Coordinates of C-alpha atoms in Angstrom, one line a residue:
M6 CA 90.6 197.0 75.4
K7 CA 93.0 198.8 73.1
N8 CA 92.7 202.1 75.0
K9 CA 93.3 200.3 78.3
L10 CA 96.6 199.0 77.1
L11 CA 97.7 202.3 75.6
V12 CA 97.3 204.1 78.9
F13 CA 98.8 201.3 81.1
G14 CA 102.4 202.2 80.4
S15 CA 102.2 205.6 82.1
A16 CA 99.6 204.5 84.7
L17 CA 101.7 201.7 86.0
A18 CA 104.7 203.8 86.8
L19 CA 102.6 206.6 88.4
L20 CA 100.3 204.5 90.6
L21 CA 102.1 201.3 91.7
G22 CA 105.6 202.4 92.8
S23 CA 108.3 199.8 93.2
C24 CA 107.0 196.5 94.2
T25 CA 110.1 195.6 96.1
S26 CA 111.3 198.9 97.6
N27 CA 107.9 199.6 99.2
F28 CA 107.6 196.3 100.9
E29 CA 105.5 197.4 103.8
D30 CA 102.9 199.0 101.5
I31 CA 102.3 195.7 99.6
N32 CA 102.6 193.3 102.5
T33 CA 98.9 193.0 102.8
N34 CA 96.5 190.0 102.8
E35 CA 94.7 189.9 99.5
S36 CA 92.0 187.6 100.9
G37 CA 90.6 190.5 102.9
F38 CA 90.3 188.6 106.1
S39 CA 91.9 189.7 109.4
N40 CA 94.1 187.3 111.4
N41 CA 91.3 186.6 113.8
D42 CA 89.0 185.6 110.9
L43 CA 91.5 183.2 109.6
E44 CA 92.5 181.7 112.9
Q45 CA 90.4 178.5 112.7
D46 CA 90.8 175.5 110.5
F47 CA 94.1 176.6 109.1
N48 CA 92.5 179.4 107.1
R49 CA 95.5 181.6 107.7
V50 CA 97.4 179.1 105.6
K51 CA 94.6 178.3 103.1
A52 CA 94.1 181.9 102.0
P53 CA 97.7 182.7 101.0
I54 CA 98.1 179.3 99.4
R55 CA 95.1 179.8 97.2
A56 CA 96.2 183.4 96.5
M57 CA 99.6 182.1 95.3
E58 CA 97.9 179.6 93.0
R59 CA 95.5 182.1 91.6
G60 CA 98.3 184.6 91.1
M61 CA 100.3 182.5 88.6
Y62 CA 98.0 184.0 85.9
I63 CA 95.6 186.9 86.0
L64 CA 92.4 185.0 86.2
V65 CA 89.7 187.7 86.1
A66 CA 88.4 187.9 82.6
D67 CA 88.4 191.7 82.5
D68 CA 91.8 192.1 84.0
W69 CA 93.9 193.3 81.0
Q70 CA 97.1 193.1 83.0
G71 CA 97.3 189.4 82.2
D72 CA 97.3 190.2 78.5
I73 CA 100.5 192.2 78.8
Q74 CA 102.0 190.0 81.5
F75 CA 102.4 187.0 79.2
N76 CA 100.2 187.1 76.1
L77 CA 101.8 190.1 74.5
N78 CA 105.2 189.2 75.8
A79 CA 106.4 185.6 76.1
D80 CA 103.5 184.2 74.1
I81 CA 104.4 186.2 71.0
F82 CA 108.2 185.9 71.5
S83 CA 107.9 182.1 71.8
G84 CA 106.4 181.8 68.3
Y85 CA 103.1 180.5 69.8
M86 CA 100.9 183.5 69.1
G87 CA 100.7 186.8 67.2
T88 CA 98.7 190.0 67.6
P89 CA 96.4 191.4 64.9
T90 CA 96.1 194.7 66.8
A91 CA 98.1 197.9 66.1
F92 CA 99.0 198.7 69.7
E93 CA 100.8 202.1 70.0
G94 CA 100.7 202.5 66.2
N95 CA 102.6 199.3 65.6
R96 CA 105.4 200.4 68.0
N97 CA 105.0 197.7 70.6
N98 CA 106.7 194.5 71.7
S99 CA 105.8 192.7 68.5
T100 CA 108.0 195.1 66.5
Y101 CA 110.7 195.1 69.3
V102 CA 109.7 198.4 70.8
L103 CA 109.7 197.0 74.4
L104 CA 107.1 199.0 76.2
D105 CA 107.9 199.7 79.9
G106 CA 104.2 199.5 80.8
W107 CA 103.8 196.0 79.3
N108 CA 107.1 194.7 80.6
G109 CA 106.5 195.7 84.2
A110 CA 103.3 193.6 84.6
E111 CA 105.2 190.3 85.3
W112 CA 107.3 192.1 88.0
V113 CA 104.4 193.7 89.6
Q114 CA 102.1 190.7 89.7
K115 CA 104.7 188.2 90.9
Y116 CA 105.9 190.4 93.8
Q117 CA 102.5 191.5 94.9
R118 CA 100.7 188.2 94.5
E119 CA 103.5 185.6 95.0
M120 CA 106.4 186.8 97.0
V121 CA 104.3 188.6 99.7
N122 CA 102.2 185.5 100.3
A123 CA 105.3 183.3 100.3
Y124 CA 106.9 185.6 102.8
N125 CA 103.8 185.5 105.1
L126 CA 103.5 181.7 104.8
E127 CA 107.1 181.3 105.8
R128 CA 106.6 183.3 109.0
L129 CA 103.3 181.4 109.7
T130 CA 104.4 177.9 109.0
K131 CA 108.1 177.2 108.8
E132 CA 108.5 176.1 112.5
K133 CA 105.0 175.0 113.4
Y134 CA 103.7 173.5 110.1
P135 CA 106.6 172.6 107.9
Q136 CA 104.4 170.7 105.4
F137 CA 102.7 174.0 104.5
Y138 CA 106.0 175.8 104.3
A139 CA 107.2 173.1 101.9
W140 CA 104.0 173.7 99.8
S141 CA 104.7 177.4 99.7
L142 CA 108.2 176.8 98.5
I143 CA 107.1 174.8 95.5
L144 CA 104.6 177.5 94.5
K145 CA 107.2 180.2 95.0
V146 CA 109.8 178.5 92.8
Y147 CA 107.2 177.8 90.1
A148 CA 106.2 181.5 90.1
M149 CA 109.5 183.1 90.3
H150 CA 111.5 181.0 87.9
K151 CA 109.3 182.6 85.2
T152 CA 110.1 186.0 86.5
T153 CA 113.9 185.5 86.6
D154 CA 113.7 184.0 83.1
Y155 CA 112.0 187.3 81.9
Y156 CA 114.5 189.7 83.5
G157 CA 117.6 187.9 84.8
P158 CA 118.7 189.2 88.2
I159 CA 115.8 189.8 90.5
V160 CA 115.1 190.5 94.2
Y161 CA 114.8 187.2 95.8
S162 CA 116.8 186.2 98.9
G163 CA 116.6 189.7 100.3
F164 CA 112.8 190.2 99.8
G165 CA 111.3 191.5 103.0
N166 CA 114.5 192.5 104.6
A167 CA 113.9 194.1 108.0
D168 CA 116.2 197.0 107.2
G169 CA 114.1 197.8 104.1
S170 CA 116.8 197.1 101.6
T171 CA 116.0 195.3 98.4
P172 CA 119.1 193.9 96.9
Y173 CA 119.1 191.9 93.7
D174 CA 120.5 188.4 93.4
S175 CA 122.3 187.2 90.3
Q176 CA 120.4 184.7 88.2
Q177 CA 122.9 182.0 89.2
A178 CA 122.3 182.7 92.9
V179 CA 118.5 182.7 92.3
Y180 CA 118.7 179.3 90.6
N181 CA 120.9 177.9 93.3
K182 CA 118.2 179.1 95.8
F183 CA 115.5 177.4 93.7
F184 CA 117.3 174.1 93.8
A185 CA 117.8 174.3 97.6
E186 CA 114.2 175.3 98.2
L187 CA 112.8 172.4 96.0
K188 CA 115.1 170.0 97.8
T189 CA 113.8 171.2 101.2
A190 CA 110.2 170.9 100.1
V191 CA 110.7 167.4 98.8
D192 CA 112.6 166.3 101.9
I193 CA 109.8 167.6 104.1
L194 CA 107.0 166.1 102.1
T195 CA 108.4 162.7 101.0
P196 CA 107.7 160.9 104.4
I197 CA 104.1 162.2 104.3
A198 CA 103.7 161.2 100.6
A199 CA 104.6 157.6 101.5
D200 CA 100.8 157.3 101.9
K201 CA 99.7 157.9 98.3
T202 CA 96.4 159.2 99.5
A203 CA 97.8 161.8 101.9
T204 CA 96.5 165.4 101.4
F205 CA 97.4 168.7 103.0
F206 CA 93.8 169.2 104.3
P207 CA 92.1 165.8 104.3
D208 CA 88.8 167.3 105.5
K209 CA 88.3 170.0 102.9
K210 CA 90.8 169.2 100.2
D211 CA 88.7 170.3 97.2
A212 CA 88.1 173.7 98.7
T213 CA 91.8 174.2 99.5
D214 CA 93.7 173.6 96.3
G215 CA 92.6 174.9 93.0
T216 CA 94.9 172.7 91.0
T217 CA 94.5 169.2 89.5
G218 CA 96.8 168.1 92.4
V219 CA 93.8 168.6 94.7
G220 CA 96.0 168.8 97.7
N221 CA 97.5 165.3 97.2
V222 CA 101.0 165.4 98.8
Q223 CA 102.6 162.9 96.5
K224 CA 101.4 164.7 93.3
W225 CA 103.0 167.9 94.7
V226 CA 106.3 166.1 95.4
K227 CA 106.3 164.9 91.8
F228 CA 105.6 168.5 90.6
A229 CA 108.5 169.8 92.7
N230 CA 110.8 167.1 91.3
S231 CA 109.6 167.9 87.8
L232 CA 110.4 171.6 88.3
R233 CA 113.9 170.6 89.5
L234 CA 114.5 168.6 86.3
R235 CA 113.2 171.6 84.2
L236 CA 115.5 174.0 86.0
A237 CA 118.5 171.7 85.8
M238 CA 118.1 171.5 82.1
R239 CA 117.8 175.3 81.9
I240 CA 121.3 175.7 83.3
S241 CA 122.9 172.8 81.4
N242 CA 124.8 174.9 79.0
V243 CA 126.3 177.2 81.5
D244 CA 126.9 174.9 84.5
P245 CA 126.7 171.3 83.2
V246 CA 128.1 169.7 86.3
K247 CA 125.5 171.3 88.6
A248 CA 122.8 170.6 86.1
K249 CA 123.6 166.9 85.9
I250 CA 123.6 166.6 89.7
E251 CA 120.3 168.3 90.1
G252 CA 118.7 166.6 87.1
E253 CA 119.6 163.1 88.3
A254 CA 118.5 163.9 91.8
A255 CA 115.1 165.0 90.6
L256 CA 114.4 161.4 89.5
A257 CA 115.2 159.9 92.9
G258 CA 112.6 158.8 95.4
I259 CA 109.0 159.5 94.3
G260 CA 110.3 160.9 91.1
I261 CA 108.7 163.2 88.5
I262 CA 105.4 163.5 86.5
T263 CA 105.4 160.9 83.8
S264 CA 101.8 160.1 83.5
N265 CA 99.0 162.4 82.2
E266 CA 97.0 161.6 85.3
D267 CA 99.5 163.5 87.3
N268 CA 99.6 166.6 85.1
M269 CA 99.6 169.8 87.1
A270 CA 97.2 172.5 86.0
Y271 CA 95.1 175.2 87.7
K272 CA 91.3 174.7 87.4
A273 CA 90.0 178.0 86.0
E274 CA 89.0 179.6 82.7
H275 CA 92.2 180.2 80.7
P276 CA 92.6 184.0 80.2
V277 CA 93.8 183.5 76.6
L278 CA 90.2 182.4 75.9
T279 CA 89.2 186.0 76.5
Y280 CA 92.2 187.5 74.7
T281 CA 91.7 185.5 71.5
G282 CA 87.9 185.6 71.6
P283 CA 86.0 188.7 72.7
W284 CA 89.0 191.0 72.8
T285 CA 90.5 189.7 69.5
D286 CA 94.0 190.7 70.7
I287 CA 95.7 187.4 69.9
N288 CA 95.8 184.8 67.2
A289 CA 97.9 181.8 66.4
G290 CA 101.6 182.6 65.7
A291 CA 103.2 182.0 62.3
P292 CA 106.0 179.7 63.5
I293 CA 103.8 177.1 65.3
V294 CA 101.2 177.0 62.6
S295 CA 103.9 176.7 59.8
I296 CA 105.6 173.8 61.6
M297 CA 102.4 172.0 62.5
N298 CA 101.0 172.5 59.0
G299 CA 104.2 171.0 57.5
Y300 CA 103.9 168.0 59.8
N301 CA 100.1 167.7 59.2
D302 CA 100.0 167.5 63.0
P303 CA 96.7 166.2 64.3
R304 CA 97.1 168.3 67.5
R305 CA 96.3 171.5 65.4
A306 CA 92.6 170.8 65.8
V307 CA 93.0 171.1 69.6
F308 CA 95.3 174.1 69.5
F309 CA 93.6 176.3 66.9
H310 CA 90.3 177.0 65.2
K311 CA 90.3 177.0 61.4
T312 CA 89.8 180.3 59.6
K313 CA 86.6 180.8 57.5
T314 CA 88.6 179.6 54.5
G315 CA 89.1 176.2 56.3
T316 CA 92.8 176.6 57.0
Y317 CA 95.1 177.0 59.9
Q318 CA 96.7 180.5 59.6
G319 CA 99.1 182.3 61.8
I320 CA 100.4 185.9 62.2
R321 CA 104.1 186.7 61.9
L322 CA 105.8 188.7 64.6
G323 CA 106.5 192.3 63.6
S324 CA 103.7 192.5 61.1
I325 CA 102.4 196.0 60.4
V326 CA 98.8 195.8 61.4
D327 CA 96.5 198.0 59.3
S328 CA 92.8 198.4 58.8
D329 CA 92.7 195.2 56.6
Y330 CA 94.1 193.2 59.6
E331 CA 91.7 194.8 62.0
T332 CA 88.8 193.9 59.7
A333 CA 89.9 190.4 58.9
K334 CA 91.6 189.2 62.1
Q335 CA 88.8 186.9 63.1
D336 CA 88.2 185.5 59.6
Q337 CA 91.7 185.3 58.1
F338 CA 93.8 184.2 61.2
S339 CA 93.2 181.2 63.5
Q340 CA 92.1 181.9 67.0
I341 CA 93.4 179.8 69.9
G342 CA 91.1 176.7 70.2
A343 CA 90.0 174.0 72.5
I344 CA 93.2 173.9 74.4
V345 CA 92.1 177.1 76.3
E346 CA 88.4 176.1 76.4
N347 CA 88.7 173.2 78.9
N348 CA 88.9 175.3 82.2
L349 CA 92.5 174.2 82.8
I350 CA 95.6 176.4 82.9
P351 CA 98.6 174.0 82.4
W352 CA 101.6 174.2 84.8
F353 CA 103.4 171.0 84.0
N354 CA 102.5 168.1 81.7
A355 CA 104.0 164.6 81.6
S356 CA 105.1 165.0 78.0
E357 CA 107.6 167.6 79.2
S358 CA 109.2 165.1 81.6
H359 CA 109.8 162.7 78.7
F360 CA 111.4 165.3 76.5
L361 CA 113.6 166.5 79.4
K362 CA 114.7 162.9 79.9
A363 CA 115.4 162.6 76.2
E364 CA 117.7 165.6 76.3
G365 CA 119.2 164.4 79.6
A366 CA 120.0 161.1 78.0
L367 CA 121.5 162.9 75.0
K368 CA 123.8 164.8 77.4
G369 CA 124.9 161.5 79.2
W370 CA 122.8 161.9 82.3
N371 CA 121.4 158.9 84.1
M372 CA 117.7 159.2 83.4
G373 CA 116.7 155.9 84.9
G374 CA 116.8 153.6 81.9
G375 CA 115.8 154.2 78.4
T376 CA 117.4 156.1 75.6
A377 CA 117.1 159.6 74.0
Q378 CA 115.1 158.0 71.3
S379 CA 112.7 156.1 73.6
F380 CA 112.1 159.1 75.7
Y381 CA 111.6 161.3 72.6
E382 CA 109.0 158.9 71.2
S383 CA 107.2 158.4 74.5
G384 CA 107.0 162.2 74.8
I385 CA 105.2 162.5 71.5
A386 CA 102.9 159.6 72.5
T387 CA 102.1 161.1 75.9
S388 CA 101.3 164.5 74.3
F389 CA 98.9 162.9 71.8
A390 CA 97.2 160.9 74.6
Q391 CA 96.8 164.0 76.7
L392 CA 95.1 165.9 73.9
G393 CA 93.0 163.0 72.7
A394 CA 94.7 163.1 69.3
S395 CA 95.1 159.9 67.2
G396 CA 97.8 158.8 64.9
A397 CA 100.9 159.1 67.2
A398 CA 102.7 156.1 65.8
D399 CA 102.4 157.2 62.1
Y400 CA 103.4 160.8 63.1
T401 CA 106.5 159.5 65.0
N402 CA 107.6 157.5 62.0
D403 CA 107.2 160.3 59.5
D404 CA 110.7 160.9 58.0
T405 CA 109.8 163.2 55.1
S406 CA 107.5 166.0 56.4
I407 CA 109.1 169.4 57.4
S408 CA 107.9 172.8 58.2
T409 CA 106.2 174.9 55.6
G410 CA 107.1 178.5 54.7
F411 CA 104.8 181.3 55.9
T412 CA 102.4 183.1 53.6
D413 CA 100.5 186.0 54.8
P414 CA 97.0 186.2 53.2
L415 CA 97.0 190.0 53.5
N416 CA 100.5 191.2 53.0
A417 CA 103.2 189.4 50.9
A418 CA 105.9 191.4 52.6
N419 CA 105.5 189.1 55.6
N420 CA 106.1 185.9 53.6
I421 CA 109.1 183.9 54.6
A422 CA 110.6 180.5 53.8
A423 CA 110.6 177.6 56.2
Q424 CA 113.3 177.8 58.9
N425 CA 113.0 174.7 61.1
L426 CA 114.0 172.0 58.6
V427 CA 113.9 168.8 60.6
T428 CA 111.8 165.8 60.2
I429 CA 110.0 164.0 63.0
K430 CA 111.4 160.5 62.9
W431 CA 114.3 159.8 65.2
S432 CA 117.7 159.0 63.5
D433 CA 120.8 157.9 65.2
A434 CA 122.8 158.9 62.1
V435 CA 122.4 162.6 62.6
S436 CA 124.4 164.9 64.9
N437 CA 123.5 165.5 68.5
E438 CA 122.6 169.1 67.5
V439 CA 120.0 167.8 65.0
K440 CA 118.7 165.3 67.6
L441 CA 118.3 168.2 70.1
Q442 CA 116.5 170.2 67.5
K443 CA 114.0 167.3 67.0
I444 CA 113.6 167.0 70.8
I445 CA 113.0 170.7 71.4
T446 CA 110.7 171.1 68.4
Q447 CA 108.4 168.4 69.7
K448 CA 108.7 169.6 73.3
W449 CA 107.8 173.1 72.1
I450 CA 104.7 171.8 70.3
A451 CA 103.6 169.7 73.2
G452 CA 104.0 172.7 75.6
F453 CA 101.5 174.9 74.0
P454 CA 100.1 177.3 75.2
D455 CA 102.7 178.0 77.9
G456 CA 104.6 180.7 76.1
Q457 CA 106.7 181.6 79.1
E458 CA 108.3 178.2 79.2
A459 CA 108.5 178.0 75.4
W460 CA 110.3 181.3 75.1
A461 CA 112.9 180.3 77.7
E462 CA 113.6 177.1 75.8
T463 CA 113.9 178.7 72.4
R464 CA 116.4 181.2 73.9
R465 CA 118.4 178.4 75.7
T466 CA 118.6 176.1 72.7
G467 CA 117.9 178.1 69.6
Y468 CA 115.2 175.6 68.7
P469 CA 112.8 175.4 67.0
K470 CA 114.1 177.9 64.5
L471 CA 111.6 180.8 64.5
F472 CA 110.8 183.6 62.1
L473 CA 112.5 186.9 62.8
P474 CA 110.1 189.8 63.1
T475 CA 109.1 191.4 59.8
N476 CA 109.8 194.8 61.3
N477 CA 112.3 195.7 64.1
F478 CA 111.6 199.2 65.3
S479 CA 113.9 199.0 68.3
G480 CA 116.3 201.7 67.0
G481 CA 119.3 199.4 67.3
K482 CA 118.6 198.3 70.9
I483 CA 117.9 194.8 69.6
P484 CA 120.2 194.4 66.5
E485 CA 118.7 193.4 63.2
G486 CA 118.7 189.7 62.6
T487 CA 118.5 188.8 66.4
F488 CA 115.7 187.8 68.8
V489 CA 114.6 189.4 72.0
R490 CA 116.6 187.8 74.8
R491 CA 114.9 189.3 77.9
L492 CA 112.7 192.1 79.1
N493 CA 113.9 195.4 80.5
F494 CA 113.7 195.7 84.3
F495 CA 110.6 197.2 85.8
V496 CA 111.0 200.9 85.1
N497 CA 110.0 202.0 88.6
E498 CA 113.0 200.3 90.0
K499 CA 115.2 203.1 88.5
T500 CA 113.7 205.7 90.8
S501 CA 112.2 203.7 93.7
N502 CA 115.1 201.3 94.2
P503 CA 118.0 202.9 92.4
T504 CA 120.7 201.0 94.4
G505 CA 119.0 197.7 93.8
Y506 CA 118.5 198.6 90.1
A507 CA 122.1 199.5 89.6
Q508 CA 123.1 196.2 91.3
G509 CA 120.7 194.3 89.0
V510 CA 122.3 195.9 85.9
Q511 CA 125.8 195.1 87.1
L512 CA 124.8 191.5 87.8
L513 CA 123.1 191.2 84.4
G514 CA 126.6 191.8 82.8
G515 CA 125.2 194.0 80.0
V516 CA 123.0 196.9 79.3
D517 CA 119.3 196.9 80.4
T518 CA 117.8 196.2 77.0
G519 CA 116.1 193.2 75.3
A520 CA 119.3 192.3 73.6
T521 CA 121.3 191.2 76.6
R522 CA 121.5 187.5 77.2
L523 CA 120.6 185.9 80.5
W524 CA 123.1 183.9 82.5
W525 CA 121.9 180.5 81.2
D526 CA 121.5 181.8 77.6
T527 CA 125.0 181.0 76.3
G528 CA 124.2 180.5 72.6
V529 CA 126.0 177.2 72.6
N530 CA 124.5 173.7 73.3
K531 CA 126.7 171.4 75.3
F532 CA 126.5 167.6 75.2

């Protein structure tokens, strides 16, 4: 496994080419069927829909590209996980040496597996079968909002241009397109979803959709609206007027996911199960273990396995991994637990909706009744119920517990005092900033193990307060005392799509390094 990752950086650039400038080369059907094969029973639609669903994560257990796409990127930057392996002699993303090979995986996978299929579905269905076009839009937005939140400007509206050009869109333009596409999807599907039992393929629904939505149109409308609320909150510090309009609109009509029975997840073995188990590439992160240990959080038993010493123990970002770590990583540090052992890869959970509504209420949005406090507390209760954890009421009323500091069992140089010093219980007496810190801390806990979403939210809000890396070997590209704000653009774009790449850097508004903030990452929370 280690050797595979070490060679990937050079192999990716040499073998794959630019995913966006060589559109005709990648515009192929991954299902392997010809158009004639797929002509009957809507199979021409089913195959790319299923391919898009499967492409959100790398699902094949021995496909190491998934490890670098999210596990050794967003999952460690978010504070959720840490690596006990000395990739590239400890000069890797954990120590802020952003490896081009690792950072290109998100770009490659999303364009080859998501954008191509979305493009084909639009041509197949937009005029004749608008319900399937709407479905593809929801999947496309879900996939690509993670990509733009990695890099910033991306190729989006111009993907598949007939003239072969691949221009970049600003992140603001991409988000505006997301909102428009989600509205289009909801407008198309809402009349169908009036029948709560309506499905996209009533005859073979279970064979069509690999998610817990099982082709139910109303559940997909709720998912689309929930994404709209998520994205509205993402831009709330940079464009609060647009954010409020979109956030409130998401609650109209059928509304959002608020019950665990509507949680959206893909039914498959979670790839992290392989990365934390047989490959031993990933363990629990120091921030989440330290916060949950301090809170004595009952959900720890679902998220992590105890070490052989009977404790929950994380790994700090930027740790120098030596032979002691390599020997002890399965004994001294917690592996990811039952949360990745249930054959579900979460996409959107009801608890997130409650926390989004809590923040919306804090910002003065109309969240359909309730207060920031009531939504905050229902978010905690919903998370506990989802995970089968007991004691939600006592936990919510805890006004004394705070995060613990971090102690490394193998290297005291990694020790650090607690950073996220907020209690759990709601208080109207504290500032809006402290209230937001409470909301985001609980939302961050409840969202585990989706590190891509968690990393975006920690960048947007600054919460929860994470541990800086022990070692920063970026050579000044990411200043000491700061966090990674983004990933570098896919390195092949510099040579395969130089015009687009230059445009992307210009739209980014800064140098193409991990220190440049994204459009929505203002560093200031607005209420």
